[in-house]
C-alpha positions as a printed Julia matrix, in Angstrom:
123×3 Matrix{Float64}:
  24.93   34.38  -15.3
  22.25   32.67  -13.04
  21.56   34.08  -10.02
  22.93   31.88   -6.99
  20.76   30.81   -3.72
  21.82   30.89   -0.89
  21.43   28.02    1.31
  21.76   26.33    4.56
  24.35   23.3     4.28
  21.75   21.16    5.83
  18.8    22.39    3.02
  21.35   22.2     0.42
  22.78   18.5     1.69
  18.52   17.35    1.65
  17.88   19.27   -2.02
  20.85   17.25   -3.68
  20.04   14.15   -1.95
  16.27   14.37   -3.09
  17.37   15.11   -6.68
  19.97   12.13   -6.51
  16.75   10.02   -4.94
  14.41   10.79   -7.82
  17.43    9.78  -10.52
  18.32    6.84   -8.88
  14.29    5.64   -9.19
  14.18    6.74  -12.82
  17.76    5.43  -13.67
  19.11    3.43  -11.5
  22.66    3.34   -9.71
  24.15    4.42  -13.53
  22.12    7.39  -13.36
  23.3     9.52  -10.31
  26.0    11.33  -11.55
  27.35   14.71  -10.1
  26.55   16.11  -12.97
  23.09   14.94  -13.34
  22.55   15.9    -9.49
  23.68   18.84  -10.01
  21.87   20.08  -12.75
  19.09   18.49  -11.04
  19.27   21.18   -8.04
  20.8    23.81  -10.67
  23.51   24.0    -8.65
  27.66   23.13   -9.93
  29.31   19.9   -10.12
  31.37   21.69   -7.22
  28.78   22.12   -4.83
  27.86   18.6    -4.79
  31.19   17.31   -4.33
  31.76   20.4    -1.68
  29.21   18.45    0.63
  29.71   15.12   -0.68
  33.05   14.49   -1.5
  32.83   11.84   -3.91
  30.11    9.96   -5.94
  30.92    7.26   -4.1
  30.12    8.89   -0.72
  27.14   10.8    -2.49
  25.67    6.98   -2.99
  26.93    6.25    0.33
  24.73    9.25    2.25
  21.61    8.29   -0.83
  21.45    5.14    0.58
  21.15    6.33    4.62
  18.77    9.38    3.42
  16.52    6.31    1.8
  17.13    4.37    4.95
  16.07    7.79    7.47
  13.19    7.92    4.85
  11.51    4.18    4.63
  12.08    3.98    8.57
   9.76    6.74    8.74
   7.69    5.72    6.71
   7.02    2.14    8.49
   6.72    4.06   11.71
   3.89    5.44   10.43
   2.41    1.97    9.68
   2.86    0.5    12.58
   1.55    3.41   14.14
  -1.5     2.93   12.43
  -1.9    -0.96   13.62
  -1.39   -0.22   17.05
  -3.93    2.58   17.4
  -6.42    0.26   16.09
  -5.61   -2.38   18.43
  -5.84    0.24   21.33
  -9.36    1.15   19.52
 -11.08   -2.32   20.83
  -9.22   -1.87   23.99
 -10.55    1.87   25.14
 -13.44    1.26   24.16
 -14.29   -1.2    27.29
 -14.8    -3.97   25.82
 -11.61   -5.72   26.28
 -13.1    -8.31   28.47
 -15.45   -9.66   25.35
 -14.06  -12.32   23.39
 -14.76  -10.98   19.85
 -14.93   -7.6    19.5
 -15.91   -5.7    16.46
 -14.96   -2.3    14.88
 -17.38   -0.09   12.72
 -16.69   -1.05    9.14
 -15.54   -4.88    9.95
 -17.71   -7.47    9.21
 -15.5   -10.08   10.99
 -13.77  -10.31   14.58
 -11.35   -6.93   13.91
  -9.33   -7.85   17.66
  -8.1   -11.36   16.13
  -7.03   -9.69   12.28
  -5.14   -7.18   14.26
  -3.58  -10.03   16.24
  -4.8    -9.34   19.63
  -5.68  -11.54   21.83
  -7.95  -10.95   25.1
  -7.63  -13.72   28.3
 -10.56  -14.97   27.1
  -9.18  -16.23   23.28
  -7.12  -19.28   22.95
  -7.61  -22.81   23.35
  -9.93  -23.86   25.83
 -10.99  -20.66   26.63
């Protein structure tokens, strides 16, 4: 008999979720099965349905996990952009029209999208 692990409901709800995550990318929908979760985590067909419920509301919580996840991950992007558009600003140069970062050949302020008072037309 395999030796159970102990876990927090949280840790357990993530591990099952991950597992039913990495099916769903290899299989699609078809693919995330309690069964195939389960064995997954190495945990019983019981366990996921003790946090779950149902397959259907295992699929329901997969697709807000994937949600949490992808939000995340576009913070991070846009995260990125805006720090480099604060880059041209600290460094005191904001007043310039065309402003350039190490490693850009071209104006970096007007591919980032900003704009100073002195940029548009007539300016």
């Amino acid at each position: 008999m395999a030796t159970r692990v102990l876990r927090r409901p949280d840790d357990a709800k993530r591990l099952i979720l991950e597992a039913a995550s990495t099916l769903l990318a290899a299989g699609g929908p078809a693919a995330v099965q309690v069964r195939a979760v389960a064995a997954e985590v190495s945990v019983s067909d019981a366990a996921v349905n003790h946090h779950f419920g149902t397959r259907e509301r295992l699929l329901e919580s997969l697709l807000r996990f994937g949600g949490v996840e992808l939000k995340a991950e576009l913070h991070t992007v846009l995260n990125v952009r805006t720090n480099l558009r604060w880059a041209w600003f600290i460094s005191g140069r904001a007043g310039e029209r065309r402003v350039r970062l190490p490693g850009h050949g071209d104006d970096a302020s007007h591919h980032a999208g900003v704009r100073t008072t002195a940029s548009g037309p007539g300016a």
